[in-house]
mmCIF file of C-alpha atoms in Angstrom:
data_model
loop_
_atom_site.group_PDB
_atom_site.id
_atom_site.type_symbol
_atom_site.label_atom_id
_atom_site.label_comp_id
_atom_site.label_asym_id
_atom_site.label_seq_id
_atom_site.Cartn_x
_atom_site.Cartn_y
_atom_site.Cartn_z
ATOM 1 C CA UNK A 1470 -60.268 -43.570 -156.658
ATOM 2 C CA UNK A 1471 -61.183 -45.033 -153.587
ATOM 3 C CA UNK A 1472 -62.512 -43.606 -150.310
ATOM 4 C CA UNK A 1473 -59.811 -44.069 -147.252
ATOM 5 C CA UNK A 1474 -60.206 -47.231 -144.979
ATOM 6 C CA UNK A 1475 -61.190 -44.408 -141.636
ATOM 7 C CA UNK A 1476 -63.629 -42.844 -143.549
ATOM 8 C CA UNK A 1477 -65.166 -46.510 -144.709
ATOM 9 C CA UNK A 1478 -64.966 -46.941 -141.037
ATOM 10 C CA UNK A 1479 -66.713 -44.023 -139.994
ATOM 11 C CA UNK A 1480 -69.279 -44.649 -142.840
ATOM 12 C CA UNK A 1481 -69.729 -47.642 -141.120
ATOM 13 C CA UNK A 1482 -69.875 -46.987 -137.572
ATOM 14 C CA UNK A 1483 -72.993 -44.467 -138.657
ATOM 15 C CA UNK A 1484 -74.914 -47.305 -140.619
ATOM 16 C CA UNK A 1485 -74.740 -49.599 -137.721
ATOM 17 C CA UNK A 1486 -75.355 -46.462 -135.163
ATOM 18 C CA UNK A 1487 -78.780 -45.879 -137.595
ATOM 19 C CA UNK A 1488 -79.423 -49.655 -137.681
ATOM 20 C CA UNK A 1489 -79.018 -50.881 -134.124
ATOM 21 C CA UNK A 1490 -80.794 -47.503 -132.858
ATOM 22 C CA UNK A 1491 -84.209 -49.148 -134.728
ATOM 23 C CA UNK A 1492 -84.287 -52.318 -132.747
ATOM 24 C CA UNK A 1493 -85.312 -53.085 -129.081
ATOM 25 C CA UNK A 1494 -82.369 -55.556 -128.672
ATOM 26 C CA UNK A 1495 -79.100 -54.457 -130.145
ATOM 27 C CA UNK A 1496 -76.669 -57.236 -130.447
ATOM 28 C CA UNK A 1497 -73.676 -54.474 -131.164
ATOM 29 C CA UNK A 1498 -74.679 -51.390 -129.002
ATOM 30 C CA UNK A 1499 -75.107 -52.803 -125.742
ATOM 31 C CA UNK A 1500 -77.147 -50.304 -123.519
ATOM 32 C CA UNK A 1501 -74.535 -48.971 -122.166
ATOM 33 C CA UNK A 1502 -73.435 -47.545 -125.056
ATOM 34 C CA UNK A 1503 -76.872 -45.578 -125.923
ATOM 35 C CA UNK A 1504 -76.045 -44.064 -122.418
ATOM 36 C CA UNK A 1505 -72.158 -42.832 -123.011
ATOM 37 C CA UNK A 1506 -72.970 -41.625 -126.704
ATOM 38 C CA UNK A 1507 -72.798 -37.990 -125.418
ATOM 39 C CA UNK A 1508 -69.309 -38.319 -124.275
ATOM 40 C CA UNK A 1509 -68.545 -39.242 -128.058
ATOM 41 C CA UNK A 1510 -70.256 -36.313 -129.078
ATOM 42 C CA UNK A 1511 -68.558 -34.158 -126.528
ATOM 43 C CA UNK A 1512 -64.915 -35.834 -127.522
ATOM 44 C CA UNK A 1513 -65.758 -35.287 -131.110
ATOM 45 C CA UNK A 1514 -66.566 -31.536 -130.448
ATOM 46 C CA UNK A 1515 -62.954 -31.566 -129.639
ATOM 47 C CA UNK A 1516 -61.834 -32.849 -133.245
ATOM 48 C CA UNK A 1517 -61.477 -30.972 -136.500
ATOM 49 C CA UNK A 1518 -62.586 -32.577 -139.223
ATOM 50 C CA UNK A 1519 -59.665 -34.752 -140.394
ATOM 51 C CA UNK A 1520 -61.533 -38.542 -141.263
ATOM 52 C CA UNK A 1521 -58.301 -39.682 -138.986
ATOM 53 C CA UNK A 1522 -58.881 -37.914 -136.190
ATOM 54 C CA UNK A 1523 -62.392 -38.345 -136.517
ATOM 55 C CA UNK A 1524 -61.949 -42.081 -136.726
ATOM 56 C CA UNK A 1525 -59.659 -42.110 -133.585
ATOM 57 C CA UNK A 1526 -62.524 -40.671 -131.542
ATOM 58 C CA UNK A 1527 -64.585 -43.309 -132.389
ATOM 59 C CA UNK A 1528 -62.372 -46.072 -131.841
ATOM 60 C CA UNK A 1529 -60.651 -44.492 -128.316
ATOM 61 C CA UNK A 1530 -64.574 -44.340 -127.235
ATOM 62 C CA UNK A 1531 -65.348 -47.914 -127.517
ATOM 63 C CA UNK A 1532 -61.876 -49.121 -126.311
ATOM 64 C CA UNK A 1533 -62.359 -46.627 -123.467
ATOM 65 C CA UNK A 1534 -65.365 -48.371 -122.844
ATOM 66 C CA UNK A 1535 -64.807 -51.889 -123.850
ATOM 67 C CA UNK A 1536 -67.084 -51.987 -126.955
ATOM 68 C CA UNK A 1537 -65.704 -54.996 -128.475
ATOM 69 C CA UNK A 1538 -69.040 -55.715 -130.476
ATOM 70 C CA UNK A 1539 -68.782 -52.501 -132.140
ATOM 71 C CA UNK A 1540 -65.534 -52.246 -132.781
ATOM 72 C CA UNK A 1541 -66.098 -56.292 -134.446
ATOM 73 C CA UNK A 1542 -68.824 -54.516 -136.417
ATOM 74 C CA UNK A 1543 -66.163 -51.568 -137.563
ATOM 75 C CA UNK A 1544 -63.415 -54.681 -138.345
ATOM 76 C CA UNK A 1545 -65.688 -55.675 -141.284
ATOM 77 C CA UNK A 1546 -64.968 -52.431 -143.016
ATOM 78 C CA UNK A 1547 -61.304 -52.646 -143.090
ATOM 79 C CA UNK A 1548 -61.341 -56.451 -144.276
ATOM 80 C CA UNK A 1549 -62.672 -55.630 -147.541
ATOM 81 C CA UNK A 1550 -59.709 -53.915 -149.504
ATOM 82 C CA UNK A 1551 -60.025 -53.512 -153.452
ATOM 83 C CA UNK A 1552 -57.564 -55.831 -154.701
ATOM 84 C CA UNK A 1553 -55.435 -55.087 -157.597
ATOM 85 C CA UNK A 1554 -57.561 -55.954 -160.791
ATOM 86 C CA UNK A 1555 -61.407 -54.505 -159.396
ATOM 87 C CA UNK A 1556 -62.766 -51.277 -158.801
ATOM 88 C CA UNK A 1557 -64.536 -49.712 -156.321
ATOM 89 C CA UNK A 1558 -68.401 -49.132 -156.590
ATOM 90 C CA UNK A 1559 -69.266 -46.095 -157.691
ATOM 91 C CA UNK A 1560 -69.891 -43.456 -155.134
ATOM 92 C CA UNK A 1561 -73.546 -43.339 -153.129
ATOM 93 C CA UNK A 1562 -74.384 -39.835 -154.500
ATOM 94 C CA UNK A 1563 -76.356 -39.908 -150.889
ATOM 95 C CA UNK A 1564 -72.673 -39.678 -149.926
ATOM 96 C CA UNK A 1565 -71.416 -35.929 -148.605
ATOM 97 C CA UNK A 1566 -67.931 -35.654 -146.701
ATOM 98 C CA UNK A 1567 -67.908 -36.982 -143.519
ATOM 99 C CA UNK A 1568 -67.834 -34.571 -140.588
ATOM 100 C CA UNK A 1569 -67.261 -33.795 -136.889
ATOM 101 C CA UNK A 1570 -70.861 -32.167 -137.348
ATOM 102 C CA UNK A 1571 -72.741 -34.432 -139.361
ATOM 103 C CA UNK A 1572 -71.274 -37.714 -137.251
ATOM 104 C CA UNK A 1573 -72.609 -35.692 -134.372
ATOM 105 C CA UNK A 1574 -75.996 -35.467 -135.835
ATOM 106 C CA UNK A 1575 -76.107 -38.758 -136.718
ATOM 107 C CA UNK A 1576 -75.185 -39.948 -133.089
ATOM 108 C CA UNK A 1577 -78.486 -37.277 -132.318
ATOM 109 C CA UNK A 1578 -80.451 -38.930 -134.656
ATOM 110 C CA UNK A 1579 -79.529 -42.803 -133.358
ATOM 111 C CA UNK A 1580 -80.621 -41.130 -129.517
ATOM 112 C CA UNK A 1581 -84.225 -40.285 -130.689
ATOM 113 C CA UNK A 1582 -84.676 -43.119 -132.938
ATOM 114 C CA UNK A 1583 -83.939 -45.418 -129.481
ATOM 115 C CA UNK A 1584 -85.744 -42.539 -127.411
ATOM 116 C CA UNK A 1585 -88.326 -42.989 -129.648
ATOM 117 C CA UNK A 1586 -88.461 -46.792 -129.523
ATOM 118 C CA UNK A 1587 -88.136 -46.987 -125.587
ATOM 119 C CA UNK A 1588 -91.328 -44.951 -125.792
ATOM 120 C CA UNK A 1589 -93.156 -46.727 -127.990
ATOM 121 C CA UNK A 1590 -92.362 -50.440 -126.015
ATOM 122 C CA UNK A 1591 -93.389 -48.616 -123.053
#
């Protein structure tokens, strides 16, 4: 069974967020995005665990703040559909169901990584 695209895009967001939080000069996450992650977390608090709603909250945040680089990074998850004659890769056992809380936790982890990076570079 294939993972719905909305879940795949949310997983991609978490992955990009984690990777970019460890880079001093992210080409995907502008500095303003790091400042506005709190807004995204607050919006997610008002959203249920339905992947479609989480996905819509993320994309709305990107659109409102004009984060085209983030949106473009997420598009690659949409462009990789599995063809009819292919089987999806086996699920990673570390992959847990995406919940609102797990996404907010990933955001907090990325913020901590980012803060450590700033402290270490001063």
